[in-house]
Tab-separated table of C-alpha atoms in Angstrom:
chain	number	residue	atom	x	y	z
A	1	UNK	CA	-53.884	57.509	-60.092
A	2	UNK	CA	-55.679	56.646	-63.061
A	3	UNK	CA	-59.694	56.544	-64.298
A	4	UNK	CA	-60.040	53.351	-62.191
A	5	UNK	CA	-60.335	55.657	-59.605
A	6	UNK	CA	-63.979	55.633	-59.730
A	7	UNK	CA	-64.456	51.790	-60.408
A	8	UNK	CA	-63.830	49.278	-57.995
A	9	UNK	CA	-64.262	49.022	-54.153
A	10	UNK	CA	-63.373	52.450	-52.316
A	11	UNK	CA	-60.238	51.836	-50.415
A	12	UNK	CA	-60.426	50.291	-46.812
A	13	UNK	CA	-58.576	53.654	-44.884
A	14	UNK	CA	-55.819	55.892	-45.880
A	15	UNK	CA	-52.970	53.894	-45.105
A	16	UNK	CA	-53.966	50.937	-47.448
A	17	UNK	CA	-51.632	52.229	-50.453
A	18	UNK	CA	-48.904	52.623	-48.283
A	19	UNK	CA	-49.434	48.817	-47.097
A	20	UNK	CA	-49.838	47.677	-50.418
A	21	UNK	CA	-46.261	49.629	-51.349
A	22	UNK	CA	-44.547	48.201	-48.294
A	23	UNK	CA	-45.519	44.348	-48.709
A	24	UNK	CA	-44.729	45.061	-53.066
A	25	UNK	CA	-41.036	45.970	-51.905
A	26	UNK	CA	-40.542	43.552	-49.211
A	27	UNK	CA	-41.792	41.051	-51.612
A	28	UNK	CA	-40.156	42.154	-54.414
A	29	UNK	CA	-36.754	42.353	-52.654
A	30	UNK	CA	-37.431	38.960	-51.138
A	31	UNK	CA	-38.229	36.648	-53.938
A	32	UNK	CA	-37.696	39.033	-57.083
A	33	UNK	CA	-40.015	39.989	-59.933
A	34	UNK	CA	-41.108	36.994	-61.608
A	35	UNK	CA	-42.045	35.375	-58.727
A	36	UNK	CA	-43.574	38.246	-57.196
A	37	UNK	CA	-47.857	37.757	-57.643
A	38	UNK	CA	-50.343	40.521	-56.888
A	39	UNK	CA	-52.104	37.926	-54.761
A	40	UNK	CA	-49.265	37.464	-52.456
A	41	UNK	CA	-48.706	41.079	-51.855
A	42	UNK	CA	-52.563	41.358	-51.508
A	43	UNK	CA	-52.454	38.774	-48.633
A	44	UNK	CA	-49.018	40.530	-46.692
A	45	UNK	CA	-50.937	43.955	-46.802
A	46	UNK	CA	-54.433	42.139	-45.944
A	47	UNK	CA	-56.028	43.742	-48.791
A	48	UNK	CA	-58.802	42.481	-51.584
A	49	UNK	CA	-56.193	41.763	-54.937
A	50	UNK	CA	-58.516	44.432	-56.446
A	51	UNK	CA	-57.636	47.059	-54.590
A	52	UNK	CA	-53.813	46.762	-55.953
A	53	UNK	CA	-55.164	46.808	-59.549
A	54	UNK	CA	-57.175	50.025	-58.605
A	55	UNK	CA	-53.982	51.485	-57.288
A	56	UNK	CA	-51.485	50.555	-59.759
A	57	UNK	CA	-52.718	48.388	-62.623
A	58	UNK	CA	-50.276	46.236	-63.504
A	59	UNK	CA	-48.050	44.270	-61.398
A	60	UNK	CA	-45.184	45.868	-63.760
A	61	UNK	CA	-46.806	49.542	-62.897
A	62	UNK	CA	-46.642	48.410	-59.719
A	63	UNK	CA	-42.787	47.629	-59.517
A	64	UNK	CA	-42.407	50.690	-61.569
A	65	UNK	CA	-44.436	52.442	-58.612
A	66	UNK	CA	-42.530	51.421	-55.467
A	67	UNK	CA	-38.580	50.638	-56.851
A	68	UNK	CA	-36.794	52.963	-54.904
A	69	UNK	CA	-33.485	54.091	-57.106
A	70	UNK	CA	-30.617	53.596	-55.049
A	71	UNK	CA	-29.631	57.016	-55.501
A	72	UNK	CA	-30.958	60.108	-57.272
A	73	UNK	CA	-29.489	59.957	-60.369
A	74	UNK	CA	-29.389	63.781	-61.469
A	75	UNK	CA	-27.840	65.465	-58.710
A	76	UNK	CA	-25.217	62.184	-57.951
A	77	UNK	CA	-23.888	62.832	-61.232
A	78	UNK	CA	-23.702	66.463	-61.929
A	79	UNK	CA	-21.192	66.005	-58.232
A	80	UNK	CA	-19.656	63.113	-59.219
A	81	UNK	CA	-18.469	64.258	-62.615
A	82	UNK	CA	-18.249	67.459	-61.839
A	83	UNK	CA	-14.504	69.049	-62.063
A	84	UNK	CA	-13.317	67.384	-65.027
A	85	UNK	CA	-10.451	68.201	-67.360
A	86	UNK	CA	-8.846	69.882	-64.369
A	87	UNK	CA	-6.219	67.421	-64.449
A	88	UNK	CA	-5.924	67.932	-60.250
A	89	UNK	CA	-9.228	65.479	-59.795
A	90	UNK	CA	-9.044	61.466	-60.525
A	91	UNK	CA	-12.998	61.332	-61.628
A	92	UNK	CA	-12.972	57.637	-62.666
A	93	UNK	CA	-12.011	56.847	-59.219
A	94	UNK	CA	-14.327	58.931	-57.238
A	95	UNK	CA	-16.961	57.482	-59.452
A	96	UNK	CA	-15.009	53.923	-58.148
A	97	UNK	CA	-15.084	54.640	-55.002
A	98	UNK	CA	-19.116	55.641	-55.207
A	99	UNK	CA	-20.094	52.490	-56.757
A	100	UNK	CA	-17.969	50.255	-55.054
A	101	UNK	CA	-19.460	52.046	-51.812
A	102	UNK	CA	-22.965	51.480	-53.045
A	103	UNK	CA	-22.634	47.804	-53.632
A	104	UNK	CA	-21.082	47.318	-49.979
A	105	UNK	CA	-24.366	48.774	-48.018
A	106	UNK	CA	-27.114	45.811	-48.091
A	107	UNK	CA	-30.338	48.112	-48.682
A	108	UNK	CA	-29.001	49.583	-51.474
A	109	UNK	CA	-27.247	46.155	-53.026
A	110	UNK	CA	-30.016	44.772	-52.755
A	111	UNK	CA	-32.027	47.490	-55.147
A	112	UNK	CA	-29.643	46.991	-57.408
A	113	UNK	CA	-29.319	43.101	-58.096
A	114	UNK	CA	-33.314	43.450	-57.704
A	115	UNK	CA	-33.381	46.044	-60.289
A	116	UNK	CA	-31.097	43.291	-62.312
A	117	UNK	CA	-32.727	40.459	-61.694
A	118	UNK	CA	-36.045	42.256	-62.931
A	119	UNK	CA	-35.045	43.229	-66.144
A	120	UNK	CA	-33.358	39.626	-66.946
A	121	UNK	CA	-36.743	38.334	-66.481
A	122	UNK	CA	-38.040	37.055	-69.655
A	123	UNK	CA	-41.632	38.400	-69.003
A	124	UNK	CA	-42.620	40.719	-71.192
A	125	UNK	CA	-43.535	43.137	-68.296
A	126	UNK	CA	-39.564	43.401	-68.013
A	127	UNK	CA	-39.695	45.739	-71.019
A	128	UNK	CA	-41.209	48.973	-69.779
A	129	UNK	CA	-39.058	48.173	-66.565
A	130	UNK	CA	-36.052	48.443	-68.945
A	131	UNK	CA	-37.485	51.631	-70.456
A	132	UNK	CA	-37.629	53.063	-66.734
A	133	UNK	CA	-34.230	52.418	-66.021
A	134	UNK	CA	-32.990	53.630	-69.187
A	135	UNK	CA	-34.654	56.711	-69.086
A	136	UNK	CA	-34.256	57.383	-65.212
A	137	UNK	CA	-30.454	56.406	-65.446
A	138	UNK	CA	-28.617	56.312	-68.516
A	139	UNK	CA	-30.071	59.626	-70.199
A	140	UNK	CA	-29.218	61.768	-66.920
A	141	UNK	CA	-25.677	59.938	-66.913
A	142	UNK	CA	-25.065	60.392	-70.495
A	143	UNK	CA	-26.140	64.272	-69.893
A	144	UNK	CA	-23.303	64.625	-67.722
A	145	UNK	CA	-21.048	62.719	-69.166
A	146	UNK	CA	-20.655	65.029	-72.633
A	147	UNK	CA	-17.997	64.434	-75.539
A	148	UNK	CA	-18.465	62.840	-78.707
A	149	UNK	CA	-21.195	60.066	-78.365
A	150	UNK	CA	-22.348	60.844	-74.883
A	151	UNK	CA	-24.711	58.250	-74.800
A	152	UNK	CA	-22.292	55.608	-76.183
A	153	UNK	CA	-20.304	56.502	-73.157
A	154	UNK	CA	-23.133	56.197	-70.715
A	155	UNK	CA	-24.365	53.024	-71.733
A	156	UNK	CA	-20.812	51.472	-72.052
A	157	UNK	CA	-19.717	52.861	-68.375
A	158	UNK	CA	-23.071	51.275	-66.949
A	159	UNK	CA	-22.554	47.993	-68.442
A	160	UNK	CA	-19.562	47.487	-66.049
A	161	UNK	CA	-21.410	48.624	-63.378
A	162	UNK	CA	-24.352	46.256	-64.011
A	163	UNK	CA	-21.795	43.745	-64.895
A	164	UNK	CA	-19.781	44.114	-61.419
A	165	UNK	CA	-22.945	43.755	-59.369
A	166	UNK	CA	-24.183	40.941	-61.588
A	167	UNK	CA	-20.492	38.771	-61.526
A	168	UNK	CA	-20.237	39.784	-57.465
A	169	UNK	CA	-23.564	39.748	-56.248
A	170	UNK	CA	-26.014	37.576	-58.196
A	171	UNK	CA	-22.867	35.026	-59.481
A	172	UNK	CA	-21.168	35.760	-56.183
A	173	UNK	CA	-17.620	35.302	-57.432
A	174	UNK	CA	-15.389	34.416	-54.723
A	175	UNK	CA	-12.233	36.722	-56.273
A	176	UNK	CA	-14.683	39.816	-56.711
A	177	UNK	CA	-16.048	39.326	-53.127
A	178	UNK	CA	-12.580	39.356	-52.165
A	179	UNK	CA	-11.263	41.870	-53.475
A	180	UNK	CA	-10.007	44.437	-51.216
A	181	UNK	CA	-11.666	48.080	-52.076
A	182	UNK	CA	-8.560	50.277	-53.194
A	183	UNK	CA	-7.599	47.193	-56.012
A	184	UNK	CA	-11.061	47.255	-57.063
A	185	UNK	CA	-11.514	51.219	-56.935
A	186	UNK	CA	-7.738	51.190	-59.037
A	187	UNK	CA	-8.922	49.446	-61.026
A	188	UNK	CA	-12.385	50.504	-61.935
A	189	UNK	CA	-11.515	54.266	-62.042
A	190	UNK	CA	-9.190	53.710	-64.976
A	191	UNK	CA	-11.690	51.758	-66.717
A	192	UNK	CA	-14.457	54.408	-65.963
A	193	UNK	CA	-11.835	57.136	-67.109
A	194	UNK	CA	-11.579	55.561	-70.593
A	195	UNK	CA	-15.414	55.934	-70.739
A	196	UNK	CA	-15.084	59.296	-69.679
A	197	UNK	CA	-12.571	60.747	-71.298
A	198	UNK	CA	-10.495	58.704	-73.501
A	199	UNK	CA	-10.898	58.641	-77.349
A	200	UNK	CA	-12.277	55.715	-78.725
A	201	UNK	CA	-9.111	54.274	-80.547
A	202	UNK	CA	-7.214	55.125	-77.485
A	203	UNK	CA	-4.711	57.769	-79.237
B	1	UNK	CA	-24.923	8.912	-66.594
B	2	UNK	CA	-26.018	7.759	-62.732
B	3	UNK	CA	-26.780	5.361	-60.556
B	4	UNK	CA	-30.303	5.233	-61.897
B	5	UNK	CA	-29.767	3.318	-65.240
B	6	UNK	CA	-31.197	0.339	-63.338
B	7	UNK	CA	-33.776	2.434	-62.200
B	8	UNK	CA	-37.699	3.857	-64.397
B	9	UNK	CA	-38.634	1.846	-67.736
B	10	UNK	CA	-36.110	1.539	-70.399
B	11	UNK	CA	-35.502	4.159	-73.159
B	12	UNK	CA	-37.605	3.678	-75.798
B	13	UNK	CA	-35.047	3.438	-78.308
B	14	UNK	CA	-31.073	4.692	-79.331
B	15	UNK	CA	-32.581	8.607	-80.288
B	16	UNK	CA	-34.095	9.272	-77.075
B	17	UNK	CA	-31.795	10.786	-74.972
B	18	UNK	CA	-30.676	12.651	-78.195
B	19	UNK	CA	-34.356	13.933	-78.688
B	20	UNK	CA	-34.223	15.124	-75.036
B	21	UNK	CA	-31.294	17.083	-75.777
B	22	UNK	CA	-32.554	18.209	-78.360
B	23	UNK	CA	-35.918	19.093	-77.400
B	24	UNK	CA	-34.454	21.058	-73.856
B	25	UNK	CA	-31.964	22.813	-75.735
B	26	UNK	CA	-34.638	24.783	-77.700
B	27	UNK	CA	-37.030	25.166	-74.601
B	28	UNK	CA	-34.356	26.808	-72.318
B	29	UNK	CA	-33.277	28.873	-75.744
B	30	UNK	CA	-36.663	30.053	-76.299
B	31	UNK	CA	-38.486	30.195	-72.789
B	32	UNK	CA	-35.801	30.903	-71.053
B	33	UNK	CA	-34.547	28.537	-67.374
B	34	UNK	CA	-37.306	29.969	-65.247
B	35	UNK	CA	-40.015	29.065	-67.356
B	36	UNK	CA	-38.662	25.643	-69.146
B	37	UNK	CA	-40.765	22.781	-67.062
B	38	UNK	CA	-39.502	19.144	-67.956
B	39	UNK	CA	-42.851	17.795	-68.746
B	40	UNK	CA	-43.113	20.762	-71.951
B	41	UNK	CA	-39.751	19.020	-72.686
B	42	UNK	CA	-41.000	15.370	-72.152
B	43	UNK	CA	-44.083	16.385	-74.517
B	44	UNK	CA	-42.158	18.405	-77.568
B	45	UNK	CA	-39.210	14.880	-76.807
B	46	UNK	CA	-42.297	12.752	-77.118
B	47	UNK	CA	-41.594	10.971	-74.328
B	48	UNK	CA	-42.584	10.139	-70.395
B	49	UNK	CA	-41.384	12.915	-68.582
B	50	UNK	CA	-39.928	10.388	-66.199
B	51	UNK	CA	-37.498	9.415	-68.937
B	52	UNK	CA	-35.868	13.353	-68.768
B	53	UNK	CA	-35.341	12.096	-64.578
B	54	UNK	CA	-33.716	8.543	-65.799
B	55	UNK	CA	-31.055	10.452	-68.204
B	56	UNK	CA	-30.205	13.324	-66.309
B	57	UNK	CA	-31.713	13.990	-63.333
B	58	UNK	CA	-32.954	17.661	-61.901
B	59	UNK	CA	-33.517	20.462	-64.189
B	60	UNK	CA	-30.544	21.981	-63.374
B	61	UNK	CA	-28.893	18.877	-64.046
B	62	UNK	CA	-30.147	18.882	-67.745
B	63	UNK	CA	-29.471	22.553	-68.369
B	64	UNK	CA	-25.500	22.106	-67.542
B	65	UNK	CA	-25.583	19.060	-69.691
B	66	UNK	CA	-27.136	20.365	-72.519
B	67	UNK	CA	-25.545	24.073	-72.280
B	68	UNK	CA	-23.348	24.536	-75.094
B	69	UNK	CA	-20.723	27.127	-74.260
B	70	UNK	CA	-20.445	29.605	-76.802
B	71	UNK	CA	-16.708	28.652	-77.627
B	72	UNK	CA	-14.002	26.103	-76.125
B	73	UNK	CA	-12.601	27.867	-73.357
B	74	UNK	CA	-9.088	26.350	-72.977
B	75	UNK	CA	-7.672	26.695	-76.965
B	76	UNK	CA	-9.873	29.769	-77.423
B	77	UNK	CA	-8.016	31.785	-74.189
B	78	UNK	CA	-4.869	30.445	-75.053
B	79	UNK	CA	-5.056	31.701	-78.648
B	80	UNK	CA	-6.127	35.399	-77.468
B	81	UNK	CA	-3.936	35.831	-74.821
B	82	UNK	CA	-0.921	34.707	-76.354
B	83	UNK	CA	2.054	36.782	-77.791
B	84	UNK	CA	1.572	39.715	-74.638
B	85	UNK	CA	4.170	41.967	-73.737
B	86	UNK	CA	5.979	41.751	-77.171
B	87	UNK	CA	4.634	45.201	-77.784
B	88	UNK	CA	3.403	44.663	-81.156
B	89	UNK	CA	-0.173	42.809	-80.302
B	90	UNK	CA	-2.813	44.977	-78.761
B	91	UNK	CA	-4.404	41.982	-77.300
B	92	UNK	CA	-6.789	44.003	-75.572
B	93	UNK	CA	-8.211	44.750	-78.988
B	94	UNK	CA	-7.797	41.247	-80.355
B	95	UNK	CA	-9.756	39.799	-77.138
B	96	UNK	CA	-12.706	42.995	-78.001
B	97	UNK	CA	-12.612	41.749	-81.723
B	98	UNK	CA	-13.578	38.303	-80.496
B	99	UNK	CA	-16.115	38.914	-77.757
B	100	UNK	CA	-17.942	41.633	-80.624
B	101	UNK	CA	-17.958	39.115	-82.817
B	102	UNK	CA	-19.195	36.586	-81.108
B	103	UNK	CA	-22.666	38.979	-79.842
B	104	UNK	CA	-22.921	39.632	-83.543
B	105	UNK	CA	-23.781	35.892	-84.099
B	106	UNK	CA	-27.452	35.361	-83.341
B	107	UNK	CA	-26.401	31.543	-82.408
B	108	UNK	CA	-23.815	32.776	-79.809
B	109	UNK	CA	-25.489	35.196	-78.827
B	110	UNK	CA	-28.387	33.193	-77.560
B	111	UNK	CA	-26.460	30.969	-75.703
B	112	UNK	CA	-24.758	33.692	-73.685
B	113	UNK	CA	-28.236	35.544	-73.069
B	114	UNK	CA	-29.330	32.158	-72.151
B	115	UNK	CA	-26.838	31.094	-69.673
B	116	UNK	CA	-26.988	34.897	-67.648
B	117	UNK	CA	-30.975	34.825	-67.707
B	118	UNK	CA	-30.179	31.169	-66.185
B	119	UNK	CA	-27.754	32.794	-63.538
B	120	UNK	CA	-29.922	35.417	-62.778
B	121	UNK	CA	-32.974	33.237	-61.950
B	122	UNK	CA	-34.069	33.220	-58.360
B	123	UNK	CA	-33.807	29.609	-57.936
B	124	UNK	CA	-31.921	27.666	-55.962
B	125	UNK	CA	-30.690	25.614	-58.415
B	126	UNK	CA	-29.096	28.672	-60.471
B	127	UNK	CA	-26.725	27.808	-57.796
B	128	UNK	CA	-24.855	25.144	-59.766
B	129	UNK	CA	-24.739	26.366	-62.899
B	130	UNK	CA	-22.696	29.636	-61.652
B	131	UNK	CA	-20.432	27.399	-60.021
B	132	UNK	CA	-20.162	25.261	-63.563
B	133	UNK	CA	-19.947	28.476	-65.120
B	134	UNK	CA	-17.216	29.472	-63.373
B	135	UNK	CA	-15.557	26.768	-63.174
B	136	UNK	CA	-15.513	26.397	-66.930
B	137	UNK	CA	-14.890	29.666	-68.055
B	138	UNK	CA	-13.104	31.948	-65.145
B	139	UNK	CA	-10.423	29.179	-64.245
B	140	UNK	CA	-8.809	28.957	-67.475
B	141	UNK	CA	-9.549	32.697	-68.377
B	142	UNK	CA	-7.500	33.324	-65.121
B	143	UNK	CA	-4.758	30.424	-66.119
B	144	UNK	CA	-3.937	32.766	-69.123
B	145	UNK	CA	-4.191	35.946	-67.707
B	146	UNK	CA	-1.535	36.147	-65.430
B	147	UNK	CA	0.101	38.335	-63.795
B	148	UNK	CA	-0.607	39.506	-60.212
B	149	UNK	CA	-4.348	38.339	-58.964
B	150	UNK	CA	-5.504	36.574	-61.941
B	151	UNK	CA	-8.504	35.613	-60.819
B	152	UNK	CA	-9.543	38.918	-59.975
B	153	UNK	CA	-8.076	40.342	-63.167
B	154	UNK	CA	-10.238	37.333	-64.824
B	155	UNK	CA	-13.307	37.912	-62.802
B	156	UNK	CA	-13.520	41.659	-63.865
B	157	UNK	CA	-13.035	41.023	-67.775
B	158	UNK	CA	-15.177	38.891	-67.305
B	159	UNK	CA	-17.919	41.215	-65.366
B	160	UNK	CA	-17.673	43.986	-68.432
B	161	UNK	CA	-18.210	41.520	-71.308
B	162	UNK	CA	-21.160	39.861	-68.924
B	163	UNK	CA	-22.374	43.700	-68.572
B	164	UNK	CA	-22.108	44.141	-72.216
B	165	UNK	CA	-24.128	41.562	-73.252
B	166	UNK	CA	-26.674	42.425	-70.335
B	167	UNK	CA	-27.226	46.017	-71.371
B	168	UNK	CA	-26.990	45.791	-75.017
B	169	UNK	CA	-28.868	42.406	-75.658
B	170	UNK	CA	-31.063	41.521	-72.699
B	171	UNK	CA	-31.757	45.366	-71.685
B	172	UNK	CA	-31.414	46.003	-75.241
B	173	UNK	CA	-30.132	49.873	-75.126
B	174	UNK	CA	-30.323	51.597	-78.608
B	175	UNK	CA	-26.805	53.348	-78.298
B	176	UNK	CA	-24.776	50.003	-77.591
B	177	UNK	CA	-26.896	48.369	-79.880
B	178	UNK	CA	-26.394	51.129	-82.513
B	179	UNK	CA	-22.650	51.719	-81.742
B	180	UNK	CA	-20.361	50.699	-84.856
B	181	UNK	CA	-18.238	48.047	-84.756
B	182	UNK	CA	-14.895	49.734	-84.615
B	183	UNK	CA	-15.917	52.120	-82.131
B	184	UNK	CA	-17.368	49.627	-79.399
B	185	UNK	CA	-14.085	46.971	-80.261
B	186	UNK	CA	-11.952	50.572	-79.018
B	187	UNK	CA	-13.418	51.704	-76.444
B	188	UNK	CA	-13.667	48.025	-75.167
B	189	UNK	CA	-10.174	46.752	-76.058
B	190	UNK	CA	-8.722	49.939	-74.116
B	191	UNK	CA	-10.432	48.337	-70.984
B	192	UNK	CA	-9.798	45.038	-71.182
B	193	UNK	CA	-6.237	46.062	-71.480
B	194	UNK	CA	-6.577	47.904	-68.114
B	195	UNK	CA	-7.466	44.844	-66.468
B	196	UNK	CA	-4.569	42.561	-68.207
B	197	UNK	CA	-1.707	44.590	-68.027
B	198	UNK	CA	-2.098	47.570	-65.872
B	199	UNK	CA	-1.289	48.041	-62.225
B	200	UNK	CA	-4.432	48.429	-59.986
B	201	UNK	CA	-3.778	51.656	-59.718
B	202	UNK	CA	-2.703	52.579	-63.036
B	203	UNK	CA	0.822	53.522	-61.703
């Protein structure tokens, strides 16, 4: 993993990274980032602290390390906005209909708002988790988004996504809870069409 | 402010509870909710910490007292929203005009940064000030929205400028950052006309 390799204590057996990676996500998902310590995960996977530093480094590395992306981001949006400027397919709302479906399983809802909740964290470590998302989400999306000012696009279409999980699931608005899925879809794939394909002004 | 007036040692004097303010008002702006502890407040106030209990109670309590919202919710709504349906105001763009300006203000700005890293704290106590949050700012959005399912029309508005402000300020992402003025107030006026005027499904 990294020059460490040779310091430290040697690992206890094989499966000890795999422990440490499976109490970091339960503990992660379970109490977030900030409050997330390397001794805590040490003591779910029944490990020395040490051995997580020899593993990962930091406990950012380490959430770097095990965050699972709720989806694979290249391949989910070369489909997804594939077929435009047919005119037959409504891409704004199959993108609608993909988020809003996202949001509504638990185990990936929970990635997300964790994802969220990580990068709203005012510890410093939150930056290169904000550079990780970026570059594993946004630059793929804006890739395959195209027109003038691709990455304007991008960034403006996943601020409503961030914004939707953040007002529904971390706020928990009653109204967005609520709302049944073909309002929310309607309206969401219009918005995500102007992202996609209108002109700026509109005209 | 409660029942325990009669209760702890008497302010030390009229500019106490004002120093309080005072003093919490930067903490939470600089450190961020997590991190603010009353006693750092007691000590830049100057006072007992048991003095921050006496005036306002929990934490939480103190934030949503102190919390200045970034602009008076009632007149400022009313104002934006007004004159809709004449054809001749693109309030969409007026309401983008506003919310742009108002992230271009460092002082505004921090507030709203402030009150979403607040909301997106783990704690239990982030609890209440959603619910003030909402309460303050998504009932009288939704009073002057109108229309069919106002509160959901509200809720989502409100869940893009919330996403705005997430990925271009706390994320900090170069192309919304970047992005001129007149291009981000277009793209974003388009949408929030979507969610005041159109039909879910765009019909």
């Amino acid at each position: 993993m990294s020059g460490s390799q040779t310091r430290g204590r040697r690992p206890a057996g094989s499966g000890t990274k795999e422990a440490i990676e499976a109490a970091a996500r339960r503990r992660f998902a379970e109490v977030g980032y900030p409050r997330t310590t390397m001794r805590a995960i040490a003591a779910d996977a029944g490990v020395d602290p040490r051995l997580i530093t020899h593993f990962f480094g930091s406990k950012q590395e380490l959430f770097v390390a095990v965050v699972e992306l709720p989806f694979e981001p290249e391949p989910t949006f070369e489909a997804l906005l594939a077929d435009r400027g047919e005119g037959e397919v409504d891409v704004g709302a199959r993108l609608a209909e993909f988020i809003v479906g996202m949001l509504d399983r638990e185990e990936t809802r929970t990635t997300v708002t964790g994802i969220i909740r990580a990068a709203a964290s005012e510890e410093e470590a939150a930056l290169q988790i904000r550079d990780m998302i970026a570059a594993r989400m946004l630059t793929p999306l804006a890739r395959h988004v195209g027109g003038d000012d691709p990455e304007l696009r991008a960034s403006l279409l996943a601020s409503q996504v961030v914004g939707l999980t953040f007002v529904r699931h971390v706020v928990g608005i009653p109204a967005l809870q609520d709302a049944g899925r073909e309002r929310l879809v309607g309206f969401l794939g219009q918005v995500f069409n102007v992202y996609l394909q209108n002109s700026p002004t509109g005209a």
